[in-house]
Amino acid sequence: MVTSGKVLLDHRKSALTAGTSLIIMTLAAFFSYGFVHESLLVQGDASTILENVISQNMLFKAEIFGWIVITALPLFVIRFSALSVTASLLRKEAPNPAPL
């Protein structure tokens, strides 16, 4: 099977986009869940949690933003990959009809 250079570049671009998105999601998850979530929550003490959220409002907003990034990036990768695959399929020549 012969693969054109343009198709290989499209696959490379899709792979780099997916890989970069995974790294960004990993960092956002580490920040949102590993750092912020653990620093705001106190097990079994709701009033302290509320005080932490009120006193560290920007940190709480950063956590929410991190969760939005974690949720939105996979949707972006799926859309980007679907567009890339569709474009590569459209570039291929239509098969010759079978002789009668």
PDB file of C-alpha atoms in Angstrom:
ATOM      1  CA  MET A   1       0.000   0.000   0.000  1.00  0.00           C
ATOM      2  CA  VAL A   2       1.423   3.335  -1.061  1.00  0.00           C
ATOM      3  CA  THR A   3       0.839   6.203   1.317  1.00  0.00           C
ATOM      4  CA  SER A   4       1.268   9.768   0.181  1.00  0.00           C
ATOM      5  CA  GLY A   5       3.334  12.249   2.159  1.00  0.00           C
ATOM      6  CA  LYS A   6       0.303  14.470   2.741  1.00  0.00           C
ATOM      7  CA  VAL A   7      -1.609  11.633   4.449  1.00  0.00           C
ATOM      8  CA  LEU A   8       1.398  10.897   6.660  1.00  0.00           C
ATOM      9  CA  LEU A   9       1.597  14.569   7.639  1.00  0.00           C
ATOM     10  CA  ASP A  10      -2.117  14.545   8.495  1.00  0.00           C
ATOM     11  CA  HIS A  11      -1.671  11.465  10.675  1.00  0.00           C
ATOM     12  CA  ARG A  12       1.365  13.044  12.344  1.00  0.00           C
ATOM     13  CA  LYS A  13      -0.550  16.254  12.991  1.00  0.00           C
ATOM     14  CA  SER A  14      -3.466  14.304  14.473  1.00  0.00           C
ATOM     15  CA  ALA A  15      -1.128  12.268  16.672  1.00  0.00           C
ATOM     16  CA  LEU A  16       0.690  15.382  17.915  1.00  0.00           C
ATOM     17  CA  THR A  17      -2.607  17.110  18.676  1.00  0.00           C
ATOM     18  CA  ALA A  18      -3.916  14.107  20.594  1.00  0.00           C
ATOM     19  CA  GLY A  19      -0.653  13.662  22.505  1.00  0.00           C
ATOM     20  CA  THR A  20      -0.405  17.335  23.411  1.00  0.00           C
ATOM     21  CA  SER A  21      -4.023  17.321  24.558  1.00  0.00           C
ATOM     22  CA  LEU A  22      -3.385  14.288  26.762  1.00  0.00           C
ATOM     23  CA  ILE A  23      -0.410  16.010  28.382  1.00  0.00           C
ATOM     24  CA  ILE A  24      -2.457  19.168  29.001  1.00  0.00           C
ATOM     25  CA  MET A  25      -5.327  17.114  30.460  1.00  0.00           C
ATOM     26  CA  THR A  26      -2.894  15.267  32.725  1.00  0.00           C
ATOM     27  CA  LEU A  27      -1.433  18.526  34.039  1.00  0.00           C
ATOM     28  CA  ALA A  28      -4.908  20.034  34.500  1.00  0.00           C
ATOM     29  CA  ALA A  29      -6.074  16.923  36.382  1.00  0.00           C
ATOM     30  CA  PHE A  30      -2.987  16.971  38.600  1.00  0.00           C
ATOM     31  CA  PHE A  31      -3.600  20.628  39.410  1.00  0.00           C
ATOM     32  CA  SER A  32      -7.389  20.461  39.803  1.00  0.00           C
ATOM     33  CA  TYR A  33      -7.753  17.188  41.630  1.00  0.00           C
ATOM     34  CA  GLY A  34      -4.336  16.539  43.087  1.00  0.00           C
ATOM     35  CA  PHE A  35      -3.536  20.002  44.407  1.00  0.00           C
ATOM     36  CA  VAL A  36      -6.584  22.285  44.621  1.00  0.00           C
ATOM     37  CA  HIS A  37      -9.227  19.712  45.473  1.00  0.00           C
ATOM     38  CA  GLU A  38      -7.128  18.210  48.240  1.00  0.00           C
ATOM     39  CA  SER A  39      -6.276  21.599  49.715  1.00  0.00           C
ATOM     40  CA  LEU A  40      -9.895  22.815  49.785  1.00  0.00           C
ATOM     41  CA  LEU A  41     -11.545  19.677  51.132  1.00  0.00           C
ATOM     42  CA  VAL A  42     -11.518  18.646  54.780  1.00  0.00           C
ATOM     43  CA  GLN A  43     -12.960  15.185  55.316  1.00  0.00           C
ATOM     44  CA  GLY A  44     -16.162  15.318  57.374  1.00  0.00           C
ATOM     45  CA  ASP A  45     -16.199  19.078  58.025  1.00  0.00           C
ATOM     46  CA  ALA A  46     -18.553  20.931  55.668  1.00  0.00           C
ATOM     47  CA  SER A  47     -18.190  24.315  57.385  1.00  0.00           C
ATOM     48  CA  THR A  48     -14.402  24.269  56.941  1.00  0.00           C
ATOM     49  CA  ILE A  49     -14.845  23.343  53.276  1.00  0.00           C
ATOM     50  CA  LEU A  50     -17.175  26.321  52.803  1.00  0.00           C
ATOM     51  CA  GLU A  51     -14.713  28.620  54.568  1.00  0.00           C
ATOM     52  CA  ASN A  52     -11.876  27.336  52.381  1.00  0.00           C
ATOM     53  CA  VAL A  53     -13.888  27.893  49.198  1.00  0.00           C
ATOM     54  CA  ILE A  54     -14.863  31.415  50.269  1.00  0.00           C
ATOM     55  CA  SER A  55     -11.384  32.404  51.451  1.00  0.00           C
ATOM     56  CA  GLN A  56      -9.588  30.841  48.468  1.00  0.00           C
ATOM     57  CA  ASN A  57     -12.085  31.837  45.800  1.00  0.00           C
ATOM     58  CA  MET A  58      -9.528  32.208  42.980  1.00  0.00           C
ATOM     59  CA  LEU A  59      -8.131  28.760  43.701  1.00  0.00           C
ATOM     60  CA  PHE A  60     -11.644  27.324  43.554  1.00  0.00           C
ATOM     61  CA  LYS A  61     -12.265  29.084  40.212  1.00  0.00           C
ATOM     62  CA  ALA A  62      -8.966  27.716  38.908  1.00  0.00           C
ATOM     63  CA  GLU A  63     -10.129  24.218  39.841  1.00  0.00           C
ATOM     64  CA  ILE A  64     -13.403  24.717  37.957  1.00  0.00           C
ATOM     65  CA  PHE A  65     -11.454  25.986  34.928  1.00  0.00           C
ATOM     66  CA  GLY A  66      -9.213  22.910  35.135  1.00  0.00           C
ATOM     67  CA  TRP A  67     -12.233  20.610  35.049  1.00  0.00           C
ATOM     68  CA  ILE A  68     -13.598  22.516  32.045  1.00  0.00           C
ATOM     69  CA  VAL A  69     -10.265  22.004  30.259  1.00  0.00           C
ATOM     70  CA  ILE A  70     -10.295  18.290  31.135  1.00  0.00           C
ATOM     71  CA  THR A  71     -13.834  17.988  29.753  1.00  0.00           C
ATOM     72  CA  ALA A  72     -13.431  20.144  26.627  1.00  0.00           C
ATOM     73  CA  LEU A  73     -10.105  18.850  25.287  1.00  0.00           C
ATOM     74  CA  PRO A  74     -11.329  15.330  24.426  1.00  0.00           C
ATOM     75  CA  LEU A  75     -14.207  16.883  22.492  1.00  0.00           C
ATOM     76  CA  PHE A  76     -11.720  19.037  20.582  1.00  0.00           C
ATOM     77  CA  VAL A  77      -9.513  16.026  19.816  1.00  0.00           C
ATOM     78  CA  ILE A  78     -12.481  13.969  18.598  1.00  0.00           C
ATOM     79  CA  ARG A  79     -13.657  16.807  16.358  1.00  0.00           C
ATOM     80  CA  PHE A  80     -10.164  17.478  15.020  1.00  0.00           C
ATOM     81  CA  SER A  81      -9.557  13.778  14.336  1.00  0.00           C
ATOM     82  CA  ALA A  82     -12.915  13.380  12.609  1.00  0.00           C
ATOM     83  CA  LEU A  83     -12.170  16.362  10.362  1.00  0.00           C
ATOM     84  CA  SER A  84      -8.714  15.016   9.573  1.00  0.00           C
ATOM     85  CA  VAL A  85     -10.016  11.552   8.691  1.00  0.00           C
ATOM     86  CA  THR A  86     -12.841  12.993   6.592  1.00  0.00           C
ATOM     87  CA  ALA A  87     -10.425  15.241   4.699  1.00  0.00           C
ATOM     88  CA  SER A  88      -8.046  12.367   4.001  1.00  0.00           C
ATOM     89  CA  LEU A  89     -10.934  10.209   2.750  1.00  0.00           C
ATOM     90  CA  LEU A  90     -12.162  12.971   0.463  1.00  0.00           C
ATOM     91  CA  ARG A  91      -8.677  13.369  -1.057  1.00  0.00           C
ATOM     92  CA  LYS A  92      -8.528   9.749  -2.136  1.00  0.00           C
ATOM     93  CA  GLU A  93      -9.558   9.012  -5.696  1.00  0.00           C
ATOM     94  CA  ALA A  94     -12.893   7.339  -6.275  1.00  0.00           C
ATOM     95  CA  PRO A  95     -12.493   3.689  -7.208  1.00  0.00           C
ATOM     96  CA  ASN A  96     -12.924   2.713 -10.842  1.00  0.00           C
ATOM     97  CA  PRO A  97     -16.283   1.068 -11.558  1.00  0.00           C
ATOM     98  CA  ALA A  98     -16.182  -2.643 -12.194  1.00  0.00           C
ATOM     99  CA  PRO A  99     -16.236  -3.595 -15.883  1.00  0.00           C
ATOM    100  CA  LEU A 100     -19.462  -5.102 -17.161  1.00  0.00           C
TER     101      LEU A 100
END
